């Protein structure tokens, strides 16, 4: 009996709260599937944690999402529809608030003052109380609106909502 060829995604959107593991999963998927990885934070932030203008960000995301293959991690809801129309796999990491907050604090302390591979040049890791508050508040309206966007992806798009590390591991294994 001949086996069916497996579907391997060529364009993957990963979104969810800060600290859910978006960048880590993006790097693992990129390596595993041989896809280039694009971190939206690296596109958005300029040296010294200066934000890009909305028009600059839109242009960069549009150019990135038109490439043949990619894994793009990050939320930036203003550009989500642009990414969704090109994606064949969307992963929403729907982790618990306390898990995400703990991971953000741990990462900030561990990497304080250093550049992370997923950050923009000139934007070393920092512990910012305003960001911690933003993470806490993300789980209200932002979570709901992001989930609605993800669930509106076209019928040809595989949408996965993953709530823990075991689900992420299972997804990675299924794509081997």
CSV table of C-alpha atoms in Angstrom, one decimal:
chain,number,residue,atom,x,y,z
A,1,UNK,CA,0.0,0.0,0.0
A,2,UNK,CA,1.4,3.4,-1.0
A,3,UNK,CA,1.5,6.0,1.7
A,4,UNK,CA,0.2,9.5,1.1
A,5,UNK,CA,2.7,12.3,1.0
A,6,UNK,CA,2.6,14.3,4.2
A,7,UNK,CA,1.8,18.0,4.1
A,8,UNK,CA,4.7,20.1,5.2
A,9,UNK,CA,4.0,23.8,5.6
A,10,UNK,CA,5.8,26.4,3.6
A,11,UNK,CA,4.5,29.5,5.4
A,12,UNK,CA,3.9,29.4,9.1
A,13,UNK,CA,2.4,32.2,11.4
A,14,UNK,CA,3.1,31.8,15.1
A,15,UNK,CA,1.3,34.1,17.5
A,16,UNK,CA,0.4,34.3,21.1
A,17,UNK,CA,1.3,36.2,24.3
A,18,UNK,CA,4.8,37.2,25.2
A,19,UNK,CA,6.6,34.4,27.0
A,20,UNK,CA,4.6,31.7,25.3
A,21,UNK,CA,7.6,30.5,23.2
A,22,UNK,CA,6.8,32.0,19.8
A,23,UNK,CA,10.4,32.7,18.9
A,24,UNK,CA,11.7,29.4,20.3
A,25,UNK,CA,9.1,27.5,18.3
A,26,UNK,CA,9.8,29.6,15.2
A,27,UNK,CA,13.5,28.8,15.3
A,28,UNK,CA,12.8,25.1,15.9
A,29,UNK,CA,10.3,24.9,13.0
A,30,UNK,CA,12.6,26.9,10.7
A,31,UNK,CA,15.5,24.5,11.4
A,32,UNK,CA,13.4,21.4,11.2
A,33,UNK,CA,11.6,22.4,7.9
A,34,UNK,CA,14.4,24.4,6.3
A,35,UNK,CA,12.4,27.6,6.3
A,36,UNK,CA,13.7,31.1,6.9
A,37,UNK,CA,12.6,32.6,10.2
A,38,UNK,CA,11.3,36.2,10.5
A,39,UNK,CA,10.8,37.7,14.0
A,40,UNK,CA,8.4,40.6,13.8
A,41,UNK,CA,10.0,42.2,16.9
A,42,UNK,CA,13.3,42.4,14.9
A,43,UNK,CA,11.4,44.2,12.1
A,44,UNK,CA,9.6,46.5,14.4
A,45,UNK,CA,12.3,47.7,16.8
A,46,UNK,CA,15.1,49.9,15.8
A,47,UNK,CA,18.3,50.4,17.9
A,48,UNK,CA,17.6,51.7,21.4
A,49,UNK,CA,14.1,50.2,21.4
A,50,UNK,CA,12.8,52.9,19.0
A,51,UNK,CA,9.6,51.6,17.3
A,52,UNK,CA,9.2,51.7,13.5
A,53,UNK,CA,6.4,53.7,12.1
A,54,UNK,CA,3.2,51.9,11.2
A,55,UNK,CA,3.9,52.4,7.4
A,56,UNK,CA,7.5,51.1,7.7
A,57,UNK,CA,6.3,48.0,9.6
A,58,UNK,CA,3.5,47.4,7.1
A,59,UNK,CA,6.0,47.6,4.2
A,60,UNK,CA,8.4,45.2,5.9
A,61,UNK,CA,5.7,42.6,6.8
A,62,UNK,CA,4.2,42.8,3.3
A,63,UNK,CA,7.6,42.1,1.7
A,64,UNK,CA,8.3,39.3,4.1
A,65,UNK,CA,4.9,37.7,3.7
A,66,UNK,CA,5.2,37.6,-0.1
A,67,UNK,CA,8.3,35.4,0.1
A,68,UNK,CA,8.0,31.8,-1.1
A,69,UNK,CA,8.7,30.3,2.3
A,70,UNK,CA,8.9,31.5,5.9
A,71,UNK,CA,8.1,31.1,9.6
A,72,UNK,CA,7.0,34.5,11.0
A,73,UNK,CA,6.5,34.9,14.7
A,74,UNK,CA,4.9,37.8,16.5
A,75,UNK,CA,1.5,39.3,16.9
A,76,UNK,CA,1.2,42.9,15.5
A,77,UNK,CA,-2.5,42.5,14.8
A,78,UNK,CA,-2.4,45.4,12.2
A,79,UNK,CA,-0.5,43.0,9.8
A,80,UNK,CA,-2.1,39.7,10.8
A,81,UNK,CA,-4.5,39.6,7.9
A,82,UNK,CA,-1.7,40.2,5.5
A,83,UNK,CA,0.2,37.2,7.0
A,84,UNK,CA,-2.9,35.0,7.3
A,85,UNK,CA,-3.8,35.3,3.6
A,86,UNK,CA,-0.4,33.7,2.7
A,87,UNK,CA,0.0,31.2,5.5
A,88,UNK,CA,-0.7,27.5,5.2
A,89,UNK,CA,-0.2,26.8,9.0
A,90,UNK,CA,-1.2,29.2,11.9
A,91,UNK,CA,-0.1,28.3,15.4
A,92,UNK,CA,-1.6,30.2,18.3
A,93,UNK,CA,0.2,29.5,21.5
A,94,UNK,CA,-2.5,29.9,24.1
A,95,UNK,CA,-0.5,29.4,27.3
A,96,UNK,CA,-1.6,30.4,30.8
A,97,UNK,CA,-1.0,34.0,31.9
A,98,UNK,CA,1.3,33.0,34.9
A,99,UNK,CA,3.4,30.7,32.7
A,100,UNK,CA,4.0,33.5,30.2
A,101,UNK,CA,4.7,36.1,32.9
A,102,UNK,CA,7.2,33.7,34.7
A,103,UNK,CA,9.0,33.1,31.4
A,104,UNK,CA,9.2,36.8,30.5
A,105,UNK,CA,10.7,37.6,33.9
A,106,UNK,CA,13.1,34.6,33.8
A,107,UNK,CA,14.2,35.5,30.3
A,108,UNK,CA,14.7,39.2,31.2
A,109,UNK,CA,16.8,38.4,34.2
A,110,UNK,CA,18.8,35.6,32.5
A,111,UNK,CA,19.6,37.6,29.4
A,112,UNK,CA,19.6,41.1,30.9
A,113,UNK,CA,21.8,43.5,28.8
A,114,UNK,CA,22.5,40.8,26.1
A,115,UNK,CA,21.2,40.5,22.6
A,116,UNK,CA,18.8,37.6,22.0
A,117,UNK,CA,18.8,35.9,18.6
A,118,UNK,CA,15.2,37.0,18.0
A,119,UNK,CA,15.7,40.7,19.0
A,120,UNK,CA,16.5,43.7,16.8
A,121,UNK,CA,20.1,44.9,16.6
A,122,UNK,CA,20.8,47.5,19.4
A,123,UNK,CA,17.9,46.2,21.6
A,124,UNK,CA,19.5,44.3,24.5
A,125,UNK,CA,17.2,42.4,26.8
A,126,UNK,CA,15.8,44.5,29.7
A,127,UNK,CA,13.4,44.2,32.6
A,128,UNK,CA,10.7,46.7,31.9
A,129,UNK,CA,7.8,47.0,34.4
A,130,UNK,CA,5.6,48.5,31.7
A,131,UNK,CA,6.2,45.5,29.5
A,132,UNK,CA,5.3,43.2,32.4
A,133,UNK,CA,2.0,45.1,32.8
A,134,UNK,CA,1.4,44.8,29.1
A,135,UNK,CA,1.9,41.0,29.3
A,136,UNK,CA,-0.5,40.8,32.2
A,137,UNK,CA,-3.2,42.8,30.4
A,138,UNK,CA,-2.7,40.9,27.1
A,139,UNK,CA,-4.9,38.1,28.4
A,140,UNK,CA,-8.0,40.3,28.1
A,141,UNK,CA,-9.2,41.9,24.9
A,142,UNK,CA,-5.9,41.4,23.0
A,143,UNK,CA,-6.1,37.7,23.5
A,144,UNK,CA,-9.8,37.6,22.4
A,145,UNK,CA,-9.1,39.7,19.3
A,146,UNK,CA,-6.0,37.7,18.3
A,147,UNK,CA,-7.9,34.5,18.7
A,148,UNK,CA,-10.7,35.8,16.5
A,149,UNK,CA,-8.2,36.8,13.8
A,150,UNK,CA,-6.5,33.4,13.9
A,151,UNK,CA,-9.9,31.6,13.7
A,152,UNK,CA,-10.8,33.7,10.7
A,153,UNK,CA,-8.0,32.2,8.6
A,154,UNK,CA,-9.2,30.7,5.3
A,155,UNK,CA,-10.5,27.2,5.1
A,156,UNK,CA,-7.3,26.1,3.3
A,157,UNK,CA,-5.2,27.2,6.4
A,158,UNK,CA,-4.4,24.6,9.1
A,159,UNK,CA,-5.0,26.4,12.5
A,160,UNK,CA,-3.5,24.9,15.6
A,161,UNK,CA,-4.3,26.3,19.1
A,162,UNK,CA,-1.7,24.9,21.5
A,163,UNK,CA,-1.9,25.3,25.2
A,164,UNK,CA,1.2,23.6,26.6
A,165,UNK,CA,4.7,22.3,25.8
A,166,UNK,CA,3.4,18.8,25.3
A,167,UNK,CA,1.2,20.0,22.4
A,168,UNK,CA,4.1,21.9,20.9
A,169,UNK,CA,6.3,18.8,21.1
A,170,UNK,CA,3.6,16.7,19.5
A,171,UNK,CA,3.2,19.2,16.6
A,172,UNK,CA,7.0,19.2,16.0
A,173,UNK,CA,7.1,15.5,16.0
A,174,UNK,CA,4.2,15.3,13.5
A,175,UNK,CA,6.2,17.5,11.1
A,176,UNK,CA,9.4,15.4,11.2
